[in-house]
Structure formats: C-alpha cells, structure tokens
Coordinates of C-alpha atoms in Angstrom, one line a residue:
Chain Z
M8 CA 77.2 151.6 166.0
N9 CA 79.3 152.2 169.0
Q10 CA 78.4 155.4 170.7
K11 CA 79.5 157.4 173.7
I12 CA 76.5 157.3 176.0
G13 CA 76.1 159.1 179.3
F14 CA 74.2 157.2 182.0
I15 CA 72.9 158.7 185.2
G16 CA 71.0 156.6 187.7
L17 CA 72.5 153.2 188.6
G18 CA 69.6 151.9 190.8
N19 CA 67.8 148.5 190.7
L20 CA 66.7 149.0 187.1
G21 CA 69.3 151.4 185.9
T22 CA 72.1 149.0 186.6
P23 CA 71.0 146.1 184.3
I24 CA 70.1 148.7 181.6
A25 CA 73.5 150.2 181.8
L26 CA 75.1 146.8 181.6
N27 CA 73.0 146.0 178.5
L28 CA 74.4 149.1 176.8
I29 CA 77.9 148.1 177.6
D30 CA 77.3 144.6 176.3
S31 CA 75.9 146.1 173.1
G32 CA 79.3 147.7 172.5
H33 CA 78.7 151.3 173.6
T34 CA 81.2 153.3 175.7
L35 CA 79.4 154.3 178.8
Y36 CA 80.1 157.4 180.9
V37 CA 78.4 156.8 184.2
Y38 CA 77.5 159.1 187.1
N39 CA 75.6 158.2 190.2
R40 CA 74.8 160.4 193.2
T41 CA 76.0 157.6 195.4
A42 CA 79.4 157.2 193.9
S43 CA 80.0 153.7 195.2
K44 CA 77.3 152.4 192.8
A45 CA 79.3 153.7 189.8
A46 CA 82.7 152.4 190.8
P47 CA 82.0 148.7 189.7
F48 CA 81.3 149.9 186.2
A49 CA 84.9 150.9 185.7
A50 CA 85.8 147.2 185.7
K51 CA 83.3 146.8 182.8
G52 CA 85.1 149.4 180.8
A53 CA 82.8 152.3 181.6
I54 CA 84.2 155.7 182.4
V55 CA 83.2 156.9 185.8
C56 CA 82.5 160.6 185.9
D57 CA 82.9 162.9 189.0
S58 CA 80.1 165.1 188.1
I59 CA 77.1 165.5 185.8
A60 CA 78.9 168.4 184.1
D61 CA 81.9 166.2 183.4
L62 CA 79.7 163.5 181.9
A63 CA 77.6 166.0 179.9
K64 CA 80.6 167.5 178.2
Q65 CA 81.8 164.2 176.8
C66 CA 78.5 162.7 175.5
K67 CA 76.0 163.7 172.7
I68 CA 73.4 161.4 174.3
V69 CA 72.6 160.9 177.9
F70 CA 70.2 158.3 179.5
T71 CA 68.7 159.1 182.9
I72 CA 66.7 156.8 185.2
V73 CA 66.1 158.2 188.7
S74 CA 63.5 157.7 191.3
D75 CA 61.3 160.8 191.0
D76 CA 60.6 164.2 189.5
A77 CA 62.7 166.1 191.9
A78 CA 65.8 164.0 191.3
L79 CA 65.4 164.4 187.6
K80 CA 65.0 168.1 187.8
D81 CA 68.1 168.3 190.0
I82 CA 70.1 166.5 187.3
C83 CA 68.9 168.9 184.6
E84 CA 68.7 172.2 186.3
G85 CA 71.1 174.3 188.3
E86 CA 74.7 175.4 187.7
K87 CA 76.1 171.9 187.2
G88 CA 73.2 170.3 185.5
L89 CA 72.7 168.7 182.0
L90 CA 71.0 171.8 180.6
N91 CA 74.1 174.0 181.2
H92 CA 76.7 171.4 180.1
L93 CA 75.2 169.3 177.3
G94 CA 76.3 170.5 173.9
K95 CA 73.9 171.8 171.3
G96 CA 72.0 169.1 169.5
S97 CA 72.5 166.6 172.3
I98 CA 69.8 164.2 173.4
H99 CA 68.5 163.5 176.9
V100 CA 66.8 160.1 177.0
S101 CA 64.6 160.2 180.1
M102 CA 63.5 156.8 181.4
S103 CA 62.2 157.8 184.8
T104 CA 58.5 157.5 185.8
I105 CA 57.5 161.2 186.3
L106 CA 54.6 163.5 185.8
P107 CA 53.7 164.1 182.2
Q108 CA 53.9 167.8 183.0
T109 CA 57.4 167.5 184.3
A110 CA 58.4 165.9 181.0
A111 CA 56.8 168.8 179.1
E112 CA 58.7 171.3 181.2
L113 CA 62.0 169.6 180.8
A114 CA 61.5 169.2 177.0
M115 CA 60.9 173.0 176.8
L116 CA 64.0 173.7 178.8
H117 CA 66.1 171.5 176.7
R118 CA 64.7 173.1 173.6
Q119 CA 65.7 176.5 174.9
H120 CA 69.2 175.2 175.2
E121 CA 69.0 173.7 171.6
Q122 CA 69.0 170.2 173.0
H123 CA 66.5 167.4 172.7
Y124 CA 64.5 165.6 175.3
L125 CA 62.9 162.2 174.7
A126 CA 60.4 160.7 177.1
S127 CA 61.2 157.0 177.3
P128 CA 59.7 155.5 180.5
V129 CA 60.2 151.8 180.7
F130 CA 58.1 148.8 181.8
G131 CA 59.9 145.8 183.3
R132 CA 61.4 144.6 186.5
P133 CA 65.2 144.3 186.9
E134 CA 65.2 140.6 185.9
A135 CA 63.3 141.5 182.7
A136 CA 66.0 144.1 182.0
A137 CA 68.7 141.5 182.4
E138 CA 66.9 139.3 179.9
K139 CA 66.5 142.2 177.5
K140 CA 62.7 142.0 177.7
L141 CA 61.9 145.6 178.6
N142 CA 59.1 147.6 177.0
F143 CA 60.0 151.2 176.3
T144 CA 57.4 153.8 175.5
I145 CA 58.6 156.9 173.7
S146 CA 57.3 160.3 172.8
G147 CA 58.9 163.5 171.5
E148 CA 60.4 164.8 168.3
E149 CA 60.0 162.4 165.4
E150 CA 63.7 162.6 164.3
I151 CA 64.9 161.9 167.9
R152 CA 62.5 159.0 168.3
K153 CA 63.9 157.4 165.1
Q154 CA 67.5 158.0 166.2
T155 CA 67.0 156.7 169.7
A156 CA 64.8 153.6 169.2
P157 CA 67.8 151.4 168.2
L158 CA 69.7 152.4 171.3
L159 CA 66.7 151.5 173.5
K160 CA 66.8 148.1 172.0
D161 CA 70.5 147.9 172.9
A162 CA 69.5 149.0 176.4
G163 CA 67.3 145.9 176.8
G164 CA 64.1 146.8 175.0
L165 CA 62.3 143.9 173.5
N166 CA 59.9 146.5 172.1
V167 CA 60.0 150.3 171.7
W168 CA 56.4 151.6 171.5
D169 CA 56.1 154.9 169.8
F170 CA 53.5 157.3 171.1
G171 CA 54.2 160.2 168.8
D172 CA 55.1 163.9 169.0
N173 CA 53.4 164.9 172.2
T174 CA 56.2 164.7 174.8
T175 CA 53.8 164.0 177.7
A176 CA 52.2 160.9 176.1
A177 CA 54.7 158.2 177.0
N178 CA 54.7 159.3 180.7
T179 CA 50.9 159.2 180.8
V180 CA 51.0 155.7 179.4
K181 CA 53.6 154.7 182.0
L182 CA 51.4 156.0 184.8
C183 CA 48.4 154.2 183.4
G184 CA 50.5 151.0 183.2
N185 CA 51.8 151.2 186.7
F186 CA 48.3 152.0 188.0
L187 CA 47.0 148.9 186.1
I188 CA 49.8 146.7 187.7
A189 CA 49.1 148.1 191.1
S190 CA 45.4 147.3 190.6
A191 CA 46.3 143.8 189.7
L192 CA 48.4 143.4 192.8
E193 CA 45.6 144.5 195.0
A194 CA 43.1 142.2 193.3
I195 CA 45.5 139.2 193.4
G196 CA 46.2 139.8 197.0
E197 CA 42.5 140.1 198.0
S198 CA 41.7 136.9 196.0
I199 CA 44.5 135.0 197.8
N200 CA 43.3 136.3 201.1
L201 CA 39.7 135.3 200.4
A202 CA 40.6 131.8 199.0
G203 CA 42.9 131.1 201.9
K204 CA 40.3 132.1 204.5
S205 CA 37.6 130.1 202.7
G206 CA 39.7 126.9 202.9
V207 CA 40.8 126.8 199.2
D208 CA 44.4 126.2 198.2
A209 CA 45.1 129.6 196.7
K210 CA 48.2 128.2 194.9
Q211 CA 46.0 125.7 193.0
M212 CA 43.5 128.5 192.2
W213 CA 46.2 130.6 190.7
N214 CA 47.6 127.7 188.8
M215 CA 44.3 127.7 187.0
L216 CA 43.8 131.4 186.7
S217 CA 47.3 132.1 185.4
Q218 CA 46.9 129.5 182.7
T219 CA 43.5 130.8 181.6
L220 CA 41.8 134.1 182.2
F221 CA 44.9 135.8 183.6
N222 CA 47.8 134.2 181.6
A223 CA 49.6 137.6 181.4
P224 CA 53.1 138.3 182.8
V225 CA 51.8 140.6 185.5
Y226 CA 49.5 138.0 186.9
V227 CA 51.8 135.0 186.4
N228 CA 54.8 136.7 188.1
Y229 CA 53.1 138.6 190.9
S230 CA 50.7 135.8 191.9
N231 CA 53.8 133.7 192.5
I232 CA 55.5 136.4 194.5
I233 CA 52.4 137.1 196.6
L234 CA 51.7 133.4 197.2
Q235 CA 55.3 132.9 198.4
K236 CA 55.3 136.2 200.3
K237 CA 58.7 136.9 198.7
F238 CA 58.6 140.6 199.4
E239 CA 62.3 141.0 200.2
P240 CA 64.5 142.1 198.6
A241 CA 62.1 144.4 196.8
A242 CA 62.4 144.6 193.0
F243 CA 60.2 147.6 193.2
S244 CA 59.6 149.1 196.6
M245 CA 56.3 150.1 198.3
K246 CA 57.7 153.6 198.6
L247 CA 58.2 153.8 194.9
G248 CA 54.8 152.3 194.3
L249 CA 53.3 155.0 196.6
K250 CA 55.2 157.7 194.7
D251 CA 53.7 156.4 191.4
M252 CA 50.2 156.3 192.8
N253 CA 50.7 159.9 193.9
L254 CA 51.7 160.8 190.4
V255 CA 48.7 159.0 189.0
L256 CA 46.4 160.9 191.2
Q257 CA 48.1 164.2 190.5
Q258 CA 47.6 163.5 186.8
A259 CA 44.0 162.5 187.4
A260 CA 43.4 165.7 189.3
S261 CA 44.9 167.8 186.6
A262 CA 42.7 166.0 184.1
S263 CA 39.6 166.3 186.4
Q264 CA 39.1 162.6 186.2
P265 CA 38.1 160.7 189.4
M266 CA 40.0 157.4 189.9
P267 CA 38.5 155.7 193.0
L268 CA 40.6 152.6 192.5
A269 CA 43.8 154.5 192.3
S270 CA 42.8 156.4 195.4
L271 CA 42.1 153.1 197.3
I272 CA 45.6 151.7 196.3
Q273 CA 47.3 154.9 197.2
N274 CA 45.7 154.8 200.6
N275 CA 46.7 151.2 201.1
M276 CA 50.3 151.9 200.1
E277 CA 50.5 154.9 202.3
Q278 CA 49.4 152.8 205.3
M279 CA 52.0 150.2 204.4
V280 CA 54.7 152.8 204.2
N281 CA 53.5 154.4 207.5
N282 CA 53.7 151.0 209.1
G283 CA 57.4 150.6 208.2
K284 CA 56.8 148.5 205.1
G285 CA 58.2 151.1 202.7
N286 CA 61.2 149.0 201.6
I287 CA 59.5 145.7 200.9
D288 CA 58.1 144.9 197.4
W289 CA 55.0 146.8 196.4
S290 CA 53.3 143.5 195.6
A291 CA 52.7 143.2 199.4
V292 CA 50.1 146.0 199.1
S293 CA 47.1 143.9 200.2
T294 CA 48.8 141.8 202.9
G295 CA 48.2 144.5 205.5
R296 CA 44.7 143.4 206.1
T297 CA 45.2 139.7 206.6
N298 CA 45.7 138.3 210.1
E299 CA 48.0 135.5 209.0
Chain O
M2 CA 28.6 107.9 175.3
N3 CA 25.1 109.2 174.6
Q4 CA 23.3 110.0 177.8
K5 CA 19.9 111.4 178.8
I6 CA 20.8 114.7 180.4
G7 CA 18.4 117.1 182.1
F8 CA 19.1 120.7 181.5
I9 CA 17.5 123.6 183.5
G10 CA 18.3 127.2 182.8
L11 CA 18.4 128.3 179.1
G12 CA 19.8 131.9 179.6
N13 CA 22.6 133.6 177.8
L14 CA 25.2 131.1 178.9
G15 CA 22.9 128.1 179.4
T16 CA 21.7 128.1 175.8
P17 CA 25.1 127.6 174.1
I18 CA 26.1 125.0 176.7
A19 CA 22.9 123.1 176.1
L20 CA 23.5 123.2 172.4
N21 CA 27.0 121.8 172.9
L22 CA 25.6 118.9 174.8
I23 CA 23.1 118.2 171.9
D24 CA 25.9 118.5 169.4
S25 CA 27.9 116.0 171.4
G26 CA 25.2 113.4 170.8
H27 CA 23.4 113.5 174.1
T28 CA 19.6 113.5 174.5
L29 CA 18.6 116.6 176.3
Y30 CA 15.5 117.0 178.5
V31 CA 15.1 120.8 178.9
Y32 CA 13.1 122.9 181.3
N33 CA 13.0 126.6 181.6
R34 CA 10.9 128.8 183.9
T35 CA 10.2 131.0 180.9
A36 CA 8.8 128.2 178.6
S37 CA 9.3 130.2 175.4
K38 CA 13.1 129.8 175.8
A39 CA 12.8 126.0 175.9
A40 CA 10.5 125.6 172.8
P41 CA 13.2 126.2 170.1
F42 CA 15.2 123.3 171.6
A43 CA 12.5 120.8 170.4
A44 CA 13.6 121.5 166.8
K45 CA 17.1 120.4 167.8
G46 CA 15.8 117.1 169.0
A47 CA 15.5 118.0 172.7
I48 CA 12.6 116.9 174.8
V49 CA 10.9 119.9 176.3
C50 CA 9.6 119.1 179.8
D51 CA 6.6 120.8 181.4
S52 CA 8.0 120.7 184.9
I53 CA 11.1 120.0 186.9
A54 CA 9.5 116.9 188.3
D55 CA 8.8 115.6 184.9
L56 CA 12.4 116.3 183.8
A57 CA 13.9 114.8 187.0
K58 CA 12.0 111.5 186.6
Q59 CA 13.6 110.9 183.2
C60 CA 17.2 111.7 183.9
K61 CA 20.0 110.3 186.0
I62 CA 22.0 113.5 185.5
V63 CA 20.8 117.1 185.5
F64 CA 22.7 120.2 184.7
T65 CA 21.5 123.5 186.1
I66 CA 22.6 127.0 185.4
V67 CA 20.5 129.8 186.8
S68 CA 21.0 133.4 187.9
D69 CA 21.2 133.2 191.7
D70 CA 21.1 131.2 194.9
A71 CA 17.3 131.7 195.3
A72 CA 16.6 130.4 191.8
L73 CA 18.7 127.3 192.4
K74 CA 17.2 126.6 195.7
D75 CA 13.7 126.9 194.1
I76 CA 14.7 124.3 191.6
C77 CA 16.0 121.9 194.2
E78 CA 13.6 122.3 197.1
G79 CA 9.8 122.2 197.5
E80 CA 7.2 119.7 196.5
K81 CA 8.1 119.7 192.8
G82 CA 11.8 120.1 193.0
L83 CA 14.8 118.0 192.0
L84 CA 15.3 116.6 195.5
N85 CA 11.9 115.0 195.6
H86 CA 11.9 113.7 192.0
L87 CA 15.4 112.7 191.1
G88 CA 16.1 109.1 191.5
K89 CA 18.6 107.6 193.9
G90 CA 22.2 107.8 192.7
S91 CA 21.3 110.7 190.3
I92 CA 23.8 113.6 189.9
H93 CA 23.0 117.3 190.0
V94 CA 25.7 119.2 188.1
S95 CA 25.4 122.8 189.4
M96 CA 27.0 125.4 187.1
S97 CA 25.5 128.6 188.7
T98 CA 27.6 131.2 190.5
I99 CA 26.4 130.9 194.0
L100 CA 27.6 131.2 197.6
P101 CA 29.9 128.4 198.6
Q102 CA 27.7 127.9 201.6
T103 CA 24.6 127.4 199.4
A104 CA 26.6 124.7 197.5
A105 CA 27.4 123.0 200.8
E106 CA 23.8 123.1 201.9
L107 CA 22.5 121.7 198.6
A108 CA 25.1 119.0 198.6
M109 CA 23.9 117.9 202.1
L110 CA 20.3 117.9 201.0
H111 CA 21.1 115.8 197.9
R112 CA 23.1 113.4 200.1
Q113 CA 20.1 113.0 202.4
H114 CA 18.1 112.0 199.3
E115 CA 20.9 109.6 198.2
Q116 CA 21.7 111.8 195.3
H117 CA 24.9 113.5 194.3
Y118 CA 25.7 117.2 194.0
L119 CA 28.7 118.5 191.9
A120 CA 29.7 122.1 192.1
S121 CA 30.8 123.0 188.6
P122 CA 30.7 126.8 188.1
V123 CA 31.9 128.0 184.8
F124 CA 34.2 130.7 183.4
G125 CA 33.5 132.1 180.0
R126 CA 31.2 134.4 178.1
P127 CA 28.5 133.0 175.7
E128 CA 30.8 133.4 172.7
A129 CA 33.4 131.3 174.5
A130 CA 30.7 128.7 175.2
A131 CA 29.8 128.6 171.5
E132 CA 33.5 128.0 170.7
K133 CA 33.8 125.3 173.3
K134 CA 36.4 127.3 175.2
L135 CA 34.8 127.3 178.7
N136 CA 36.7 126.6 181.9
F137 CA 34.8 124.6 184.4
T138 CA 35.9 124.3 188.0
I139 CA 34.6 121.3 189.9
S140 CA 34.5 120.2 193.5
G141 CA 32.6 117.4 195.2
E142 CA 32.8 113.6 195.6
E143 CA 35.7 112.1 193.8
E144 CA 33.8 109.4 191.9
I145 CA 31.2 112.0 190.7
R146 CA 34.0 114.4 189.6
K147 CA 35.5 111.5 187.5
Q148 CA 32.2 110.6 186.0
T149 CA 31.1 114.1 185.1
A150 CA 34.3 115.7 183.8
P151 CA 33.9 114.2 180.3
L152 CA 30.4 115.5 180.1
L153 CA 31.6 119.0 181.0
K154 CA 34.0 118.8 178.0
D155 CA 31.0 117.8 175.9
A156 CA 29.3 120.9 177.3
G157 CA 32.0 123.2 175.9
G158 CA 34.7 122.9 178.5
L159 CA 38.2 123.4 177.1
N160 CA 39.4 122.6 180.5
V161 CA 37.9 121.1 183.7
W162 CA 39.8 122.2 186.8
D163 CA 39.5 119.8 189.7
F164 CA 39.4 121.4 193.2
G165 CA 38.9 118.3 195.2
D166 CA 36.5 116.9 197.7
N167 CA 35.3 120.0 199.5
T168 CA 32.1 121.0 197.7
T169 CA 32.5 124.7 198.5
A170 CA 35.9 125.0 196.8
A171 CA 34.8 125.5 193.2
N172 CA 32.3 128.2 194.0
T173 CA 34.9 130.1 196.1
V174 CA 37.3 129.9 193.1
K175 CA 34.5 131.2 190.9
L176 CA 33.8 134.1 193.2
C177 CA 37.5 135.0 193.3
G178 CA 37.6 134.8 189.5
N179 CA 34.7 137.1 189.0
F180 CA 36.1 139.5 191.5
L181 CA 39.4 139.5 189.6
I182 CA 37.6 140.2 186.3
A183 CA 35.5 143.0 187.8
S184 CA 38.7 144.5 189.3
A185 CA 40.3 144.4 185.8
L186 CA 37.2 146.1 184.3
E187 CA 37.4 148.9 186.8
A188 CA 41.1 149.3 186.3
I189 CA 40.9 149.2 182.5
G190 CA 38.1 151.8 182.6
E191 CA 40.0 154.1 184.9
S192 CA 43.1 153.8 182.7
I193 CA 41.1 154.7 179.5
N194 CA 39.4 157.6 181.2
L195 CA 42.8 159.0 182.4
A196 CA 44.6 158.5 179.1
G197 CA 41.7 160.1 177.1
K198 CA 41.5 163.1 179.4
S199 CA 45.3 163.5 179.2
G200 CA 45.4 163.6 175.4
V201 CA 46.6 160.1 174.8
D202 CA 45.0 157.8 172.3
A203 CA 43.7 155.1 174.7
K204 CA 43.3 152.6 171.8
Q205 CA 47.0 152.9 171.0
M206 CA 47.9 152.5 174.6
W207 CA 45.8 149.3 174.9
N208 CA 47.3 148.0 171.7
M209 CA 50.6 148.0 173.6
L210 CA 49.3 146.8 176.9
S211 CA 47.3 144.0 175.5
Q212 CA 50.4 142.7 173.7
T213 CA 52.7 143.0 176.6
L214 CA 52.0 143.2 180.3
F215 CA 48.3 142.4 180.0
N216 CA 48.1 140.0 177.1
A217 CA 45.4 137.9 178.8
P218 CA 41.9 137.2 177.5
V219 CA 40.2 139.3 180.1
Y220 CA 42.2 142.4 179.2
V221 CA 42.3 141.8 175.5
N222 CA 38.6 141.3 175.2
Y223 CA 37.3 143.8 177.7
S224 CA 39.7 146.7 176.7
N225 CA 38.2 146.4 173.2
I226 CA 34.6 146.4 174.6
I227 CA 35.3 149.4 176.8
L228 CA 37.2 151.4 174.2
Q229 CA 34.3 150.8 171.7
K230 CA 31.6 151.3 174.4
K231 CA 29.9 148.2 173.2
F232 CA 27.8 147.7 176.3
E233 CA 24.7 146.5 174.6
P234 CA 23.5 143.9 174.2
A235 CA 25.1 142.7 177.5
A236 CA 26.9 139.4 177.5
F237 CA 26.9 139.6 181.3
S238 CA 24.8 142.3 182.8
M239 CA 25.6 144.9 185.4
K240 CA 22.8 143.4 187.5
L241 CA 24.5 140.0 187.5
G242 CA 27.8 141.6 188.2
L243 CA 26.4 143.4 191.2
K244 CA 24.9 140.1 192.4
D245 CA 28.3 138.4 192.1
M246 CA 30.1 141.2 194.0
N247 CA 27.4 140.9 196.7
L248 CA 28.3 137.2 196.9
V249 CA 32.0 138.0 197.1
L250 CA 31.4 140.3 200.0
Q251 CA 29.1 137.9 201.8
Q252 CA 31.8 135.3 201.5
A253 CA 34.4 137.8 202.6
A254 CA 32.3 138.7 205.6
S255 CA 31.8 135.1 206.6
A256 CA 35.6 134.6 206.3
S257 CA 36.3 137.8 208.3
Q258 CA 38.4 139.0 205.4
P259 CA 38.2 142.7 204.4
M260 CA 38.1 143.3 200.6
P261 CA 38.2 147.0 200.0
L262 CA 38.5 146.6 196.3
A263 CA 35.5 144.3 196.1
S264 CA 33.6 146.9 198.2
L265 CA 34.5 149.7 195.8
I266 CA 33.4 147.7 192.8
Q267 CA 30.1 146.7 194.5
N268 CA 29.5 150.3 195.3
N269 CA 30.2 151.4 191.7
M270 CA 27.9 148.7 190.2
E271 CA 25.2 149.5 192.7
Q272 CA 25.3 153.1 191.5
M273 CA 25.1 152.0 187.9
V274 CA 22.1 149.7 188.6
N275 CA 20.4 152.5 190.5
N276 CA 21.0 154.8 187.6
G277 CA 19.1 152.5 185.2
K278 CA 22.2 150.8 183.9
G279 CA 21.4 147.3 185.2
N280 CA 20.9 145.7 181.9
I281 CA 24.0 146.9 180.1
D282 CA 27.3 144.9 180.1
W283 CA 29.1 144.9 183.5
S284 CA 32.3 146.1 181.7
A285 CA 30.7 149.6 181.8
V286 CA 31.4 149.7 185.5
S287 CA 33.8 152.7 185.4
T288 CA 32.1 154.7 182.8
G289 CA 29.7 156.4 185.3
R290 CA 32.4 158.9 186.3
T291 CA 33.5 160.2 183.0
N292 CA 31.9 163.3 181.6
E293 CA 32.2 162.2 178.0

C-alpha cells in the first residue's frame, strides 16, 4: 500500500534504502542536513523538505538513518525536531546504529508525545541495499513491529528479524553484529599478513577458506576486499567503525562485561584514524602493521 | 586400489580417519604410543604393530597424526624411527598441525633417506571425519601430491586442497585456519556475553546471525556449543588450542609479522589452561571472563 514516508539521512546506506522505498511505490518526503544530497531525489518523484518540522507535519511514519547518537538526538529533540512536529500516533523507524540506552531514551520521549519509536538497525553494505538483501533487526511495541515490518521489506529487507518488546534489544544485536564483523576483519587481515610473509599465496588460501570453514558473506566479501586492498571508496569508513567499537565498549562497560577483543579492535581503529586513515574502508583495520 | 598403509596416531581425530581408510578397503598397519588405543583396530582387520620400525618395514606409505612437533620428530628420528626403517621411495603423509619449519626439516631428512614427505594437515572435528567431510591441505612434491590425493579422499577428505611444491605452505595455511577459528571462538563468546548481560536472548541473536552474515560451519557449530556450554568432552582441547596459538605466534615471529589478535587469544587460552581448564573444549576460550 502506497504510504507517505518521511526519510531523513541520505548517506551511503540511506540513499539506496530511500530509493528502494520509492521503487516500492511509496511517496517519499526527504530531508538531509546537507541539502545537496536531497535534491536528486526530486527527480525521482520525492518531495524535498526544507526542514525536519516541514517533513514531520506531512508524514505519519518517518525513517531515520544517521551516523551517530548525537545526530539522531538532534533530529528528535529541540524546537524543530521530530518530537515537537510529528502528529500523535506517528511512528519513528530508527535505523541508525546507536547505543541501546539512546534507543530506550528516545522511545520514552516519543511515548511522552504519544508517538511510537521502533528500533530497526540494519545489517548490509550499500550494494546489499541496492540488491534488497538487507537484514533489519527490530524491537519495540508489538503492534508497531507488525505494521512496520512490511515497509522494511519494501526498504530492501530480505529479512526482518523480530527481537521483541524491549526497545534496546535490536540495537544490542546490531552492536554485537558489528563487533563480530570487525573481529572477522582483524582476523582475515592478520591471516593474510601471516600467509604473505610466510610465502603462501593468500588468495589461494582464501579461495579454500571461503568455500569451506568460512563460506559466509562476511568472510567471502571482506577477504576479497582485503586481498585486493580496495579500501577506497569506503563503503563503511574506519571512522564509523571506530564509532561503533566505542559504542560496543560503552555497552560492555554498562553491562560490566570485559571484551578484550573489542578493546583491541577499537585501539587498532583509533590508530588508523589518528594516522589519517579515517575515511578509508574499515576493512583496512589490520593493514597498519604490515610493512608492505 | 587396496594398499598397505601404516597409520601412527590414534587420537580423537586419528581414530575416525584410520577407520575411514579401513572402510575404503585398505589394509592398515597401526601403531600408537599408548598401545591400548591400537588394540581395538585388530578387530577391524588392522594389523597392530609393536613398534614404528616394525610398521615402517611393512608399508610403502605411512600416515601420521600426532599432537605436536616433538611427537612427530620422535616418530621420524632416532634409532627406531621412520627415517631409519621406511624403504626407499616410501611416502610419509604427515597430517599433524606443526610449524612450517618442522615440515621443511622433516621433508629434507626424508629426502636424504630417499623417501618422500607430504605435508597434509587437516581441517575438521572428529564428527566431520566420521562423516567424511574433512578438508585436507597438501604441499610437497608434485608426483607425491598426485599419488596421495585419492588416499586422502579415502581417509575422509571431502576436498583435498593443493598448495603446490613448497612443503611449508600447507602447514602455514593450517595455522592461519586455526587462528581464524580461534578468533571466531573469542568473538562469538564475547558477543554472547555482551548480549546476555544486556538482556538479549543470545540464542535468538545467533539464530539470526548464523542464518545471515555468519552462516558458515565454524559459526553455526561453535555458537551452538558455546550457547549450550557443551565444553566436555572436548572435541579439541584448550591445551591443543594453546599449542596451536603458540605455533601461530612462532610462525609470526619468524616472519616478523605482529599478530595482536593471535597474542590476545594465546593469552586467554594460557589463562584457561593455568586455571585447570586445559582439557575442556577450546571453544570455552572466552568464558573465563563472565561471572555467570
């Protein structure tokens, strides 16, 4: 069913998701802090809004996908934010990777405004979005999960994984997932470094591993990227990876759970960012230590 | 074609591999340091040998699979070892996980005795061996690789991956593989700890992850084992895991390649072994830090 959908955040991943919604027949009301990114959507039939308030007034459902907790809070709070301008009963579908605690806080604020907040962080790189092969994880009110799941399929979701009533659950799962991916990147990188330095053709080694023990998308895709050193343009930048590892460790601290591997990766990513590598792909995480 | 095959090392993994060779119609000459492990093979039609020398004299091809470099060197060297008692032109098929350098040294010694050494380390847990789903990696002389590959299929190899002439290559690949598995174990464990402490059902989370981003055997099997805390009996013990991480870091040192993740895992496994956890499954590597 064609719906009027607000969409805020036309970045690397937001762009293909927004295009999927348009392709699925929905009318999109788009807003982006950097207005030049919104303009091209007009040609696709989207309505470009001048402000969040303007967008919020016209839509009963708004998707957001921005880079961090602060950006999302900016969109929601303050004079011109979603909270003040969305109508009663409206739904905020929040796809950003943020702290579970931030999700809980925003859900409470929306509730106070008689609005709904659905946590719906997403797994998948931009090319997976274009192919409609994303995996959404959702948590929040049951009725809202039911209503929104079909729209997330329209947005490019191959699957929508339901984590129940507790708003924080989906964001915890997303942080665990990104930590697991980052761990795989570090491990793939170290294995390639060791093989290469030991006189083994790392490409041949990964040809075997990615058909056998590690025949999963994360390993298949990233071993290719790391072997080819295709770190630019970044599909997901080192800076964003570092941000996520910081979130993972914040969550770990609040749960009193040591995560030495997450700490190691955070440290490596921090060094990369400090060495001017913040804008290359996060899969370069373990290339800093090779002399090649 | 039915062959007389010597088999030394009837441990957790050696046993199902030896049984596969018998099932494939070969006549097995078995020897094990702990003789009680060899005795049951007599009932299966194998010839139980009293010594390595006795076994070596009767076979043109000998498989070995033992726990470490020292045990393998013991089998080869010394008065009663394979080198002194294998006939000229015989083949030593060496499945143990050892240092690449040890493989190079043994290959040289066999060459000096006009014998052949094939590096053929193997990926797979005992249950995979029983199902004939092992992955062998081989490196060594071309003619010997060709001759031996069919026997490795008889031994339970779903695949035999050829890494060429350089004897050390297959063992380097095996060390990289075990490092990658150990990395996955640590990451899975940390993710389960974090999810649990954050109020998320880790089983539900892994139900998603093992169908999507991480739908590879390593993650599917080990996330189940770690979620169920089924660490006994060990299919591959923490002690052996630690031994392998020590080999990985020795290889890394000799290649002047830092491997911080391998160091972290070695450290964790060392702590587990020091805390009396040496005989449980290595997948318990990241359980030492949870208070549960």
